[in-house]
mmCIF file of C-alpha atoms in Angstrom:
data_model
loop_
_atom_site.group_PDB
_atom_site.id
_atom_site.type_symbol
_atom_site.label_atom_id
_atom_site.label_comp_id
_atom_site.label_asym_id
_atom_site.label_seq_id
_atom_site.Cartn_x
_atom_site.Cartn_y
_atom_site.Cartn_z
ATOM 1 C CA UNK A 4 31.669 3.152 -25.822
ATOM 2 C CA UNK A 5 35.164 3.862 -25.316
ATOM 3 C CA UNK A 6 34.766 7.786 -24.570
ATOM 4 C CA UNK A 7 31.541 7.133 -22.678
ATOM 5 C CA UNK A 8 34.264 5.116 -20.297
ATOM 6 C CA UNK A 9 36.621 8.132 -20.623
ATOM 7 C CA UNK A 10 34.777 10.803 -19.609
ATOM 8 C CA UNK A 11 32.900 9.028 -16.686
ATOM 9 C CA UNK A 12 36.484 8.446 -14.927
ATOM 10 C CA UNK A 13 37.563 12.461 -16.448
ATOM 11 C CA UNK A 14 34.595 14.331 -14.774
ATOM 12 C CA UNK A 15 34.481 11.734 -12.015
ATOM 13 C CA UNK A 16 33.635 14.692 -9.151
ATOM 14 C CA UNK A 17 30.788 15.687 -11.491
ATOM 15 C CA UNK A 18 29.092 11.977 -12.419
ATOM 16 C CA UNK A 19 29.492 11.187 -8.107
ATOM 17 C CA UNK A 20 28.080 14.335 -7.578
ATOM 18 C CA UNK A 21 25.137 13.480 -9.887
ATOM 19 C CA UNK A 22 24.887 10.244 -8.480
ATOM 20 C CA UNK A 23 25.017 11.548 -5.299
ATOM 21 C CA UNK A 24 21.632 13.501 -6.172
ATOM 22 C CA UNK A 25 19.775 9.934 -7.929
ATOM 23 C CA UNK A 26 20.974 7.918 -4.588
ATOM 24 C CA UNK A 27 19.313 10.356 -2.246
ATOM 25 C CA UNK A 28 16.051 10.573 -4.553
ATOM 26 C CA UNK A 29 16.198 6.511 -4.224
ATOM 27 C CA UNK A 30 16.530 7.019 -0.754
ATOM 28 C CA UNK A 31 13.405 9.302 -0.488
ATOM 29 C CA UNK A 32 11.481 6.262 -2.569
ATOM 30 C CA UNK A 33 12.328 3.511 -0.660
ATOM 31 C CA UNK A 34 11.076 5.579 2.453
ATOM 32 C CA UNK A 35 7.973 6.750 0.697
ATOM 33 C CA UNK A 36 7.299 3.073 -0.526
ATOM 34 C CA UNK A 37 7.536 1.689 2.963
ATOM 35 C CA UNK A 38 5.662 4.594 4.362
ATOM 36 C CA UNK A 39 2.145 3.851 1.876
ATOM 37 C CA UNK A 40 3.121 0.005 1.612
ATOM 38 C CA UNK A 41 2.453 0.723 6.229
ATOM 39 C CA UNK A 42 -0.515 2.850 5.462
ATOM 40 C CA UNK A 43 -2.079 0.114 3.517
ATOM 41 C CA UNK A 44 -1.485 -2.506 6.166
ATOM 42 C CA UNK A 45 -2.541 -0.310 8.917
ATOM 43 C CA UNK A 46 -5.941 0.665 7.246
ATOM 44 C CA UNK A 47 -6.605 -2.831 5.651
ATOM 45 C CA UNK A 48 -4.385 -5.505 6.648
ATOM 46 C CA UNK A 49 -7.335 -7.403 8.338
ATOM 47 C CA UNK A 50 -9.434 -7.000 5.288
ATOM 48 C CA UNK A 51 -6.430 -8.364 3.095
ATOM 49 C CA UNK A 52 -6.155 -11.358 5.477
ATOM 50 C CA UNK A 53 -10.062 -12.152 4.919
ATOM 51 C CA UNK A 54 -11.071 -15.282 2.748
ATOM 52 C CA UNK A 55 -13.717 -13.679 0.669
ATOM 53 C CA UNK A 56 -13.803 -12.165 -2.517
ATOM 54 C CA UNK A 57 -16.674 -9.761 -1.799
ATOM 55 C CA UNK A 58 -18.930 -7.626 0.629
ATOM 56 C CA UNK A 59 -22.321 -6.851 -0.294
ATOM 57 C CA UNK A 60 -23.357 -3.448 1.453
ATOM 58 C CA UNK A 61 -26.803 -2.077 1.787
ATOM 59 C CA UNK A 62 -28.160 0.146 -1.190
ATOM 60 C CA UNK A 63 -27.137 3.537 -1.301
ATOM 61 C CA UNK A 64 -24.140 3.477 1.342
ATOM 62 C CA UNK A 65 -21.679 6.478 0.709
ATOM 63 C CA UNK A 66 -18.291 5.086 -0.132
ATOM 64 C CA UNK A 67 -16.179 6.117 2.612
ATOM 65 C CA UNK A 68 -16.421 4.753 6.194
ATOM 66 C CA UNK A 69 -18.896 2.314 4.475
ATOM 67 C CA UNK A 70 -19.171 -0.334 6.825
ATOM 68 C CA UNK A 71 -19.837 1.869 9.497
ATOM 69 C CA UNK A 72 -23.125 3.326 7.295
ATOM 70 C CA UNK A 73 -23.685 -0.048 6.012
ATOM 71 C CA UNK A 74 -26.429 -2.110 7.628
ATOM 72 C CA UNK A 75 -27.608 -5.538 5.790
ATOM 73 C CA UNK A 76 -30.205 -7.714 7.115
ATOM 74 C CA UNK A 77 -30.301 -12.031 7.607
ATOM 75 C CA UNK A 78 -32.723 -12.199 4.331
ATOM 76 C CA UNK A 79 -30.036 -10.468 2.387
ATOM 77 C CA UNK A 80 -27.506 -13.167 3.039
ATOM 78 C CA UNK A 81 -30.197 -16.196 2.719
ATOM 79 C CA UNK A 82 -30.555 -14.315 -1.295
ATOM 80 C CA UNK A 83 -26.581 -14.215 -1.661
ATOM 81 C CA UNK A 84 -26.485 -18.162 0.014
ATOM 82 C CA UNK A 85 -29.132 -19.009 -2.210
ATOM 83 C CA UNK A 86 -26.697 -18.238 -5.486
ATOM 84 C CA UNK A 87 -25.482 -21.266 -7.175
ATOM 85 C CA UNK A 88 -22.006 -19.038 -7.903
ATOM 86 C CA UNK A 89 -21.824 -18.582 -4.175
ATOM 87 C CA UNK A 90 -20.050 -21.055 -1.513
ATOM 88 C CA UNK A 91 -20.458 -19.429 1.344
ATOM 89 C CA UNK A 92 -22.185 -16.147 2.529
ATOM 90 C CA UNK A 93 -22.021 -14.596 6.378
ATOM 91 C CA UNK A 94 -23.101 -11.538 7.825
ATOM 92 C CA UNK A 95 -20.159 -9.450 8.715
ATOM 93 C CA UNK A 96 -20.440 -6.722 11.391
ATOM 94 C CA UNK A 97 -17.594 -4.216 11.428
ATOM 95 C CA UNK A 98 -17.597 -1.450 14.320
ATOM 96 C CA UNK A 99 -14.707 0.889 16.126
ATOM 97 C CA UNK A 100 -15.134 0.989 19.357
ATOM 98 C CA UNK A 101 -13.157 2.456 22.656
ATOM 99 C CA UNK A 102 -12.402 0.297 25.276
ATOM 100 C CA UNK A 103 -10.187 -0.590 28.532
ATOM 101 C CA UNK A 104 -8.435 -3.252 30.095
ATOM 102 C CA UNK A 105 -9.293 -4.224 33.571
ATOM 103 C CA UNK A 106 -6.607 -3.131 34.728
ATOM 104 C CA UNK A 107 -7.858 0.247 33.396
ATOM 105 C CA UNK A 108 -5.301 0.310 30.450
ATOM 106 C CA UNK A 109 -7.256 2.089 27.232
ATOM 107 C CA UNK A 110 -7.596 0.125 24.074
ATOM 108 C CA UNK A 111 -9.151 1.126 20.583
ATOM 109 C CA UNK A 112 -10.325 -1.472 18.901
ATOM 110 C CA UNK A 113 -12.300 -2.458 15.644
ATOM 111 C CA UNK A 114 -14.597 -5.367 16.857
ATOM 112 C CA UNK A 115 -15.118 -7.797 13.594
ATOM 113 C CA UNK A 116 -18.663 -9.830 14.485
ATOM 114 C CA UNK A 117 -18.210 -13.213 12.948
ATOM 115 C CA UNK A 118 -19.998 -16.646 13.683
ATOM 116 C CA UNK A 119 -17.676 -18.658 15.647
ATOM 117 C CA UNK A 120 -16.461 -21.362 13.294
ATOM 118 C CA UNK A 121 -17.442 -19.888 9.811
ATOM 119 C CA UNK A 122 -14.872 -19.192 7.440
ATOM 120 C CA UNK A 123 -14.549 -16.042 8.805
ATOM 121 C CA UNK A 124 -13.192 -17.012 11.969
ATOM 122 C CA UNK A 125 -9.234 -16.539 11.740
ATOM 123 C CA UNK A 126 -7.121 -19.166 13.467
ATOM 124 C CA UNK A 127 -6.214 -18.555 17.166
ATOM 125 C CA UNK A 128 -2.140 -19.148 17.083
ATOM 126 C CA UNK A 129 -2.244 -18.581 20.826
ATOM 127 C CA UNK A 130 -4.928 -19.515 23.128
ATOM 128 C CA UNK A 131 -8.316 -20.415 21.628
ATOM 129 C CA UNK A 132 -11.078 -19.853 19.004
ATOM 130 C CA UNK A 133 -14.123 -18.185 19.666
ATOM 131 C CA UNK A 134 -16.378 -20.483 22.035
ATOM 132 C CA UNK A 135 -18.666 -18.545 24.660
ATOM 133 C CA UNK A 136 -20.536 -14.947 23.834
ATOM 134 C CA UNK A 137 -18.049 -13.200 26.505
ATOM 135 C CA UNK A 138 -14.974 -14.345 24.508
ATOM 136 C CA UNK A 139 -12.491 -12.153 22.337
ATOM 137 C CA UNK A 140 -9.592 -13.172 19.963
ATOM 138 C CA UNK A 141 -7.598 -10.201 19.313
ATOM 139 C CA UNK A 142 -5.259 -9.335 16.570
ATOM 140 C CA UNK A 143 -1.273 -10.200 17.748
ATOM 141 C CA UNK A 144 -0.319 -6.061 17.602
ATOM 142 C CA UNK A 145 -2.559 -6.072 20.324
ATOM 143 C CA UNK A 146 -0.062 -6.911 22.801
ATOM 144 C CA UNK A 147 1.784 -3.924 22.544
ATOM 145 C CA UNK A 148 -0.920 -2.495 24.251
ATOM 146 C CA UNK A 149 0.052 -4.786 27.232
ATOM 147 C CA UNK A 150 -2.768 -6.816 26.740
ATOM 148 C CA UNK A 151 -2.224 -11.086 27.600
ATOM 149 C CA UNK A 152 -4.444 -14.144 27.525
ATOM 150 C CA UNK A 153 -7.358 -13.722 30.065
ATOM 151 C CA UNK A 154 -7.501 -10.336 30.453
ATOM 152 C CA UNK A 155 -11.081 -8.534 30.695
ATOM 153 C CA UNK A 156 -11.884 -6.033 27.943
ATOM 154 C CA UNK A 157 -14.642 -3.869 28.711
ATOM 155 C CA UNK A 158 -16.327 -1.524 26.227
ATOM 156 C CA UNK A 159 -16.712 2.023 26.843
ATOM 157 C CA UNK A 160 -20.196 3.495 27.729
ATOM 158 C CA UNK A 161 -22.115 -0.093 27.730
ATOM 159 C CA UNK A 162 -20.101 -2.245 30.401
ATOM 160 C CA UNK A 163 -19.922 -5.255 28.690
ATOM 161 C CA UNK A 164 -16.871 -7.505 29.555
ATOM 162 C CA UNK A 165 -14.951 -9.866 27.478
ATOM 163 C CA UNK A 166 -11.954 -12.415 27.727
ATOM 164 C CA UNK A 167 -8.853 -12.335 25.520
ATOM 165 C CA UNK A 168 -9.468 -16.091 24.919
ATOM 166 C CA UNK A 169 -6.489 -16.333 21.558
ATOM 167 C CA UNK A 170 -3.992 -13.854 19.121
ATOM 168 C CA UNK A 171 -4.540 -13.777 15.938
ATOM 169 C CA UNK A 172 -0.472 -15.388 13.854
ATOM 170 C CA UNK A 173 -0.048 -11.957 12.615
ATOM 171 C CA UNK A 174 -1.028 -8.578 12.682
ATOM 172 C CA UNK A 175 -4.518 -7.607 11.723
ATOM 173 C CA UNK A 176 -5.877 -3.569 11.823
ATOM 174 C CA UNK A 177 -8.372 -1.661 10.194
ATOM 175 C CA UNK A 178 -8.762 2.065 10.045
ATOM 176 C CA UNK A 179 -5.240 2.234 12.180
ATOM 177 C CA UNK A 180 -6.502 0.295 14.997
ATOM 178 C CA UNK A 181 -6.451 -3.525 16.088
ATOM 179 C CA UNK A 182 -9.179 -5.889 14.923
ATOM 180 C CA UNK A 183 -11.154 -7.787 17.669
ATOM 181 C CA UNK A 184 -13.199 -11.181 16.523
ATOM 182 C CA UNK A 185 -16.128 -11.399 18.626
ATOM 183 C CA UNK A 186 -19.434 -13.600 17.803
ATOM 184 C CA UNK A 187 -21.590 -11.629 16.075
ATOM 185 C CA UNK A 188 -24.442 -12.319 18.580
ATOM 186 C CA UNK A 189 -22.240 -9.989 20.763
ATOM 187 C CA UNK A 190 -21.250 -7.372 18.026
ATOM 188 C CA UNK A 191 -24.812 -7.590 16.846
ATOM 189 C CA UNK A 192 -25.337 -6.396 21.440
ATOM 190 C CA UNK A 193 -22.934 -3.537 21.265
ATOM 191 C CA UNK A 194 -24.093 -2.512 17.925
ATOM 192 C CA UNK A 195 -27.526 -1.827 19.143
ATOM 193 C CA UNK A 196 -25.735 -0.129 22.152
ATOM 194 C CA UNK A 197 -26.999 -2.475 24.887
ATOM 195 C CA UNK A 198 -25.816 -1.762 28.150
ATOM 196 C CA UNK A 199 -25.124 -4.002 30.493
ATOM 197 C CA UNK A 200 -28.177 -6.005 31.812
ATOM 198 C CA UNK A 201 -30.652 -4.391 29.529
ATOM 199 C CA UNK A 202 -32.473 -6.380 26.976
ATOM 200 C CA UNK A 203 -31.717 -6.684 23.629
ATOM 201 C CA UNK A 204 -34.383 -5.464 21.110
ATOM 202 C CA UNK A 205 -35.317 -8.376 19.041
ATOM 203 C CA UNK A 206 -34.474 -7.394 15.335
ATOM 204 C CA UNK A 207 -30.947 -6.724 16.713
ATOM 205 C CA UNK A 208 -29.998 -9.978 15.798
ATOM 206 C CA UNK A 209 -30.716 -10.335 12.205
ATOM 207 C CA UNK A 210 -28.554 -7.184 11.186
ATOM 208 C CA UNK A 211 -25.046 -6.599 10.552
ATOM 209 C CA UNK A 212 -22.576 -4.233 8.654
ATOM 210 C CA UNK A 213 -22.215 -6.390 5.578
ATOM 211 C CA UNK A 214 -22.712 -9.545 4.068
ATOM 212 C CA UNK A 215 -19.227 -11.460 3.476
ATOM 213 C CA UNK A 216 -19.503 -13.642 0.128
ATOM 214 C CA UNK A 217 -16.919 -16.747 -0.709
ATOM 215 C CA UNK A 218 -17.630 -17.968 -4.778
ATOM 216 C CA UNK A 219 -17.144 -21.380 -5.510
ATOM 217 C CA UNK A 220 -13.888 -22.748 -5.869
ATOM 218 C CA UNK A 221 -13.091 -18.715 -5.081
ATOM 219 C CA UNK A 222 -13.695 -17.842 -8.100
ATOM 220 C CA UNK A 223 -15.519 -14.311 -8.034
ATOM 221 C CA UNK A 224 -19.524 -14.751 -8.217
ATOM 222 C CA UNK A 225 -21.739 -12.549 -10.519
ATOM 223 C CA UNK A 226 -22.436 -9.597 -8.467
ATOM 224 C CA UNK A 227 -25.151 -7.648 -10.155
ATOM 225 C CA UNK A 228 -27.469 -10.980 -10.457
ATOM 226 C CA UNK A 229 -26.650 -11.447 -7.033
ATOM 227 C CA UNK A 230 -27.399 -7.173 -6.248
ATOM 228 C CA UNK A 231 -29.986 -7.715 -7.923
ATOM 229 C CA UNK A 232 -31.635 -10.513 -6.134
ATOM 230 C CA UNK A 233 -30.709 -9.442 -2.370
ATOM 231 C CA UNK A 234 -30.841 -5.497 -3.122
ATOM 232 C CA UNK A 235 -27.350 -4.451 -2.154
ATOM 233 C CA UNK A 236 -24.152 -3.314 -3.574
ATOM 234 C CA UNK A 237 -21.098 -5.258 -3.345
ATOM 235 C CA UNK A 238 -17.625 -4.449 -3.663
ATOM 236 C CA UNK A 239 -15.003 -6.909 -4.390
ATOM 237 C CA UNK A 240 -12.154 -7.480 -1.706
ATOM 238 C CA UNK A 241 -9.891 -4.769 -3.245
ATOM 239 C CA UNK A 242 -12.634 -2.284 -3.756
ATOM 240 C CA UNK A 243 -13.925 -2.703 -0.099
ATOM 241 C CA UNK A 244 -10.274 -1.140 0.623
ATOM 242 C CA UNK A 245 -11.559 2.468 0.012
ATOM 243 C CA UNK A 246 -14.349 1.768 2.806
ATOM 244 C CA UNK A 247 -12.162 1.990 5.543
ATOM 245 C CA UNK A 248 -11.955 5.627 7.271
ATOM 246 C CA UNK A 249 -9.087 7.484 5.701
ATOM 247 C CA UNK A 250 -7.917 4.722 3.315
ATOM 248 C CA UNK A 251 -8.624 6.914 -0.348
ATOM 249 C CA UNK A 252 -7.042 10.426 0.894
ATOM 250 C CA UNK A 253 -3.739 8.310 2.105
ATOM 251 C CA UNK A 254 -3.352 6.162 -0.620
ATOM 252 C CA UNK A 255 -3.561 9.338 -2.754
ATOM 253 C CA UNK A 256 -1.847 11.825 -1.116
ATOM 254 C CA UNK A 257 1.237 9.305 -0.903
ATOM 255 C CA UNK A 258 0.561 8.467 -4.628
ATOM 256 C CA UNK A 259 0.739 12.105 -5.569
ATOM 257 C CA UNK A 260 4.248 12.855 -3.522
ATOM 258 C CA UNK A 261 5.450 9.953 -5.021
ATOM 259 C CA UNK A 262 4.622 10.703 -8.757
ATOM 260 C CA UNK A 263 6.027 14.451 -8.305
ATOM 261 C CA UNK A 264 9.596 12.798 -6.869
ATOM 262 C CA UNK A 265 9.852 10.494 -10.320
ATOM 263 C CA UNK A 266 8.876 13.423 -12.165
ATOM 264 C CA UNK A 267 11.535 15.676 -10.296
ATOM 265 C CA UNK A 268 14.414 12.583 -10.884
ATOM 266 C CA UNK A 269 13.596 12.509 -14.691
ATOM 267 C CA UNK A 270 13.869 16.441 -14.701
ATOM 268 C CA UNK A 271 17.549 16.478 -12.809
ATOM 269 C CA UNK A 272 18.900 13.834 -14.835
ATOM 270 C CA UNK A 273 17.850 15.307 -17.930
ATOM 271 C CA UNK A 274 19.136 18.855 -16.737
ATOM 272 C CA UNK A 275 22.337 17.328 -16.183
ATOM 273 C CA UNK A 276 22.946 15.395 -19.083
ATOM 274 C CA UNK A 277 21.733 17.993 -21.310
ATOM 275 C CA UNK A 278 24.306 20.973 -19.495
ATOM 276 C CA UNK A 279 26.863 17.777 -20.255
ATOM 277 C CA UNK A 280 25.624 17.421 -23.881
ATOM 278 C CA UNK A 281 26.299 21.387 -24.340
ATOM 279 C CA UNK A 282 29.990 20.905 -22.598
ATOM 280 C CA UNK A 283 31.257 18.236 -24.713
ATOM 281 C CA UNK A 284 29.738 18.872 -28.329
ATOM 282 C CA UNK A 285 32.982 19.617 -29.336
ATOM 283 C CA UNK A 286 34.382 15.835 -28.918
ATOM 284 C CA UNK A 287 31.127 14.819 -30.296
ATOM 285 C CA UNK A 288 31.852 16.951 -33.324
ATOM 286 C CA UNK A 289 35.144 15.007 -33.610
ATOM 287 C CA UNK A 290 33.683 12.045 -33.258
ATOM 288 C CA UNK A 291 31.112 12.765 -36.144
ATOM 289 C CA UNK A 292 33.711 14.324 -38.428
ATOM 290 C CA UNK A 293 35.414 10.696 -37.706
ATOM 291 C CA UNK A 294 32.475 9.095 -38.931
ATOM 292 C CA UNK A 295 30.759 8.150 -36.430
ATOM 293 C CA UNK A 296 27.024 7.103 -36.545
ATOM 294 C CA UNK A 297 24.445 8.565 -34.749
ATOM 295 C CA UNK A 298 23.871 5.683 -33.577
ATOM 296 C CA UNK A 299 26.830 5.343 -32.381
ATOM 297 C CA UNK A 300 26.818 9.025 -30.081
ATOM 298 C CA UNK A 301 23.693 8.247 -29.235
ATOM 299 C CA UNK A 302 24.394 4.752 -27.637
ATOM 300 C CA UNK A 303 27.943 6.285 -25.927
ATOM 301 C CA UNK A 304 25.390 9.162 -24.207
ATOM 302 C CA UNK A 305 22.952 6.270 -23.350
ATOM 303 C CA UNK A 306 25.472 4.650 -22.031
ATOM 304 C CA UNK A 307 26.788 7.164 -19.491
ATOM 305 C CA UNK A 308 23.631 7.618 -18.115
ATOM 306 C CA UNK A 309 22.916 4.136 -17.633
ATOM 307 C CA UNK A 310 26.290 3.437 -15.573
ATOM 308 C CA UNK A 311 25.546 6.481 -13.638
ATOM 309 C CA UNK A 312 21.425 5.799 -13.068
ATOM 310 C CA UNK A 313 21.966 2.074 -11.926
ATOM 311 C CA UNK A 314 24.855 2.492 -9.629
ATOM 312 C CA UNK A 315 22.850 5.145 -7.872
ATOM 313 C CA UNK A 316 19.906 3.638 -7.899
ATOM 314 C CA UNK A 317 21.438 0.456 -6.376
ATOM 315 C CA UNK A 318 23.536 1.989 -3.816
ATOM 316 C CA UNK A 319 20.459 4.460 -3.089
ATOM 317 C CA UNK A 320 18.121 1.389 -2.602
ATOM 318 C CA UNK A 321 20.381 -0.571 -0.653
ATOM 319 C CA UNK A 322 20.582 2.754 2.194
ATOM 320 C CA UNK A 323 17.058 3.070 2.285
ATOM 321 C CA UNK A 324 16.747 -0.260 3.126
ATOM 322 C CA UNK A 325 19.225 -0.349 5.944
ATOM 323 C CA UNK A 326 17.229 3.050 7.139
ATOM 324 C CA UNK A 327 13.715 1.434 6.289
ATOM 325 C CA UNK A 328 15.162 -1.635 8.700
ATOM 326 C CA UNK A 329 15.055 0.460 11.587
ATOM 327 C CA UNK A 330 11.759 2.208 11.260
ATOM 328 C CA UNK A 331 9.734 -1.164 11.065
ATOM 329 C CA UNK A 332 8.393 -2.396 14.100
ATOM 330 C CA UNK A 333 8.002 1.115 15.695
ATOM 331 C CA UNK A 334 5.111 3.365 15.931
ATOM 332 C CA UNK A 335 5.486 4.615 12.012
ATOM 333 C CA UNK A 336 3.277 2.631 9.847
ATOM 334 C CA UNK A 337 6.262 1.643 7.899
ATOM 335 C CA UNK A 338 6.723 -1.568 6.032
ATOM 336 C CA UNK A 339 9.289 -2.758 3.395
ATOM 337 C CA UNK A 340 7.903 -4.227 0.772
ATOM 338 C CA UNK A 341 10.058 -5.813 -2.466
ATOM 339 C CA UNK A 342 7.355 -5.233 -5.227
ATOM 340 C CA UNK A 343 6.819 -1.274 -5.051
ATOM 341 C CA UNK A 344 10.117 -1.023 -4.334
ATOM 342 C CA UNK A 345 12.053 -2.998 -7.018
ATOM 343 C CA UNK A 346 9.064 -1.128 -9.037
ATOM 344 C CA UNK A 347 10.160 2.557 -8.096
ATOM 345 C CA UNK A 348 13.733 1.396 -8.582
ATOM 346 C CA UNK A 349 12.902 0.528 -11.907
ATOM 347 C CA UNK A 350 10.717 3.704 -12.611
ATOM 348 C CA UNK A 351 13.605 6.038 -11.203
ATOM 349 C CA UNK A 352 16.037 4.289 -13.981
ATOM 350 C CA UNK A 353 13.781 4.280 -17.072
ATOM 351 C CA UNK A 354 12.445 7.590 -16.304
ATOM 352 C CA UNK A 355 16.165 9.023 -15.998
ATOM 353 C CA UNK A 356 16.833 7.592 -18.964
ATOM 354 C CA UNK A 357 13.711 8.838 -20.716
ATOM 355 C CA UNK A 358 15.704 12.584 -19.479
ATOM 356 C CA UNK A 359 18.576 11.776 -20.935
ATOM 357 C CA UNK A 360 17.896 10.322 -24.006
ATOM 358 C CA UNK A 361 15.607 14.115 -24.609
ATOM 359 C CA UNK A 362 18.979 15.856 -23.197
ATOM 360 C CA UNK A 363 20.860 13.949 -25.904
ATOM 361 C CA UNK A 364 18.578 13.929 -28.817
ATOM 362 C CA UNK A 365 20.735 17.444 -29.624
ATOM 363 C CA UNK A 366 23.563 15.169 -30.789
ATOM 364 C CA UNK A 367 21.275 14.002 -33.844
ATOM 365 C CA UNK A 368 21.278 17.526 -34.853
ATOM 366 C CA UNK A 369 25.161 18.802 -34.652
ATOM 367 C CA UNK A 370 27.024 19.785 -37.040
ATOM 368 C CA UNK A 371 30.676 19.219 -36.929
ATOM 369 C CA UNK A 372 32.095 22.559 -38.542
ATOM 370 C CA UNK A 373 29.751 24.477 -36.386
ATOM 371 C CA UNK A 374 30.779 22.723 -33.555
ATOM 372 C CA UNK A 375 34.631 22.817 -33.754
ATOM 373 C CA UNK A 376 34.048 26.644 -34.630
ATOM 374 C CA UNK A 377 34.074 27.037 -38.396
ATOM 375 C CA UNK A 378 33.319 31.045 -37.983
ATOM 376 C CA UNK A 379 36.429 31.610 -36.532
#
């Protein structure tokens, strides 16, 4: 490994300059990491934060913006209660809905019907849980919308008025925009678009979006018996993900822009340590007309790029974390996360190496004479 050493502090201008190009490209990941990893939590975080394991959905509902489509009825959940696999099943009503403060301050929010007290019910960390039909427990983002205990939120177009009676402990949003818990006698109201003083049609409350299943011991129950037996179509927890508006197209388009950067860091590496292959074939020559191995070469090229891929990465991964610092907490759905980071740190160096170890695969093939110039 001695040359390997040699020429890294020789051609130092050209190795910083190439790890000048791998830090930025960690840079880049560590940005687009936080940027999907705050996608994800601002399209699902209130889903992720849900103790079930699935959501049955009525028959036939098209896949995206499902639980908007999705209507399930009371006799539906009595057939997913009556499974012996199943601990707990609630109907779960899930609509967006534009709304104001009273002091005329506009609010979007995603109203989550629940059954005050179920296992549904998230606990209040300020204020109170769900008691009376007027009362609202909002998600704790909400309060950047200047919104505080005992304020009135009233729905758009229907008039009906509820109190911020709690705050969710963290944040909770779906589809981009803040979850409200409300009893689902209420949901189950502004659902069937009742306006204020009008009566409720009757078979208004036995519906809701979907039907929220717990297994025993929460371990997942058998779906299709349970399909089967209620006539829906459940998702599990991580499959529901793709139901919320937007969720599939951002998750993909962020996948895609990501896969294209590894792909473009293998490519530069491997560029570079194949133009430096070409440059120094005749030491290599020497080294093989020494008696070295090929072994040997190959391990003292590996070597290089190693030294060169991990230092970058590193120092690359440690800037985009003191730039990814500053973005969270703002506007950007942007949040640092250590798994799909430490993951696309790891990719970046494997699939650099993976370039360089094609770049230097020539070494296997050299022959000394030729190299050292045996036609002149």
């Amino acid at each position: 490994m001695f040359l390997a050493l040699r020429e890294l502090w020789f051609a130092r201008t050209r190795f910083l300059l190439m790890g000048a190009v791998v830090a930025l490209i960690s840079v880049l990941m560590v940005i687009l990491s936080g940027l999907s990893s705050g996608l994800v939590v601002d399209g699902v975080s209130a889903l992720q934060r849900t103790p079930v394991q699935a959501f049955a959905f009525s028959e036939g509902t098209k896949t995206d913006s499902a639980f908007s489509r999705s209507v399930v009825t009371e006799e539906q959940a009595d057939a997913w209660r009556a499974r012996p696999d199943v601990a707990n099943a609630e109907l779960f009503g899930n609509a967006i809905v534009n709304a104001k403060t009273d002091s005329g301050t506009p609010v979007d929010l995603t109203l989550f019907g629940i059954r005050p007290g179920s296992f549904l019910e998230p606990a209040a960390s300020d204020g109170a849980p769900l008691g009376a039909d007027t009362d609202i427990v909002l998600s704790d983002s909400a309060r950047d919308a200047d919104v505080a205990l005992g304020d009135t939120i009233i729905i758009d177009r229907l008039g009906t008025e509820l109190t911020v009676v709690g705050f969710t402990a963290d944040k909770r949003t779906f589809g981009h925009v803040d979850v409200a818990y409300v009893p689902l006698t209420t949901w189950q109201e502004i659902h069937a678009g009742v306006e204020l003083g009008e009566q409720t049609p009757a078979g208004a409350y036995s519906e809701a979006s979907v039907v929220a299943i717990q297994g025993v011991d929460g371990v997942l129950p058998d779906l299709a018996a349970g399909d089967a037996a209620a006539g829906t179509l459940t998702k599990t927890l991580e499959e529901s993900f793709d139901s919320s508006p937007g969720y599939t197209a951002e998750t993909m388009t962020m996948s895609m822009i990501q896969a294209f950067l590894y792909a473009i860091s293998a490519l530069v590496v491997g560029a570079f340590f194949t133009i430096w292959t070409v440059q120094r074939s005749r030491e290599i020559a020497v080294l093989r007309a020494m008696g070295a191995s090929t072994g040997f070469l190959l391990r003292d090229a590996l070597l290089q790029a190693v030294l060169v891929l991990v230092g970058s990465v590193t120092v690359g991964v440690l800037i985009g974390l003191g730039l990814g610092s500053g973005l969270e907490g703002t506007g950007m759905p942007f949040a640092l996360e250590s798994g799909p980071i430490l993951q696309g740190a790891l990719l970046l160096i494997v699939l650099g190496l993976i370039g360089a170890a094609v770049a230097v695969v020539r070494i296997v093939r050299i022959d000394p004479l030729a190299a050292l110039g045996e036609n002149r």
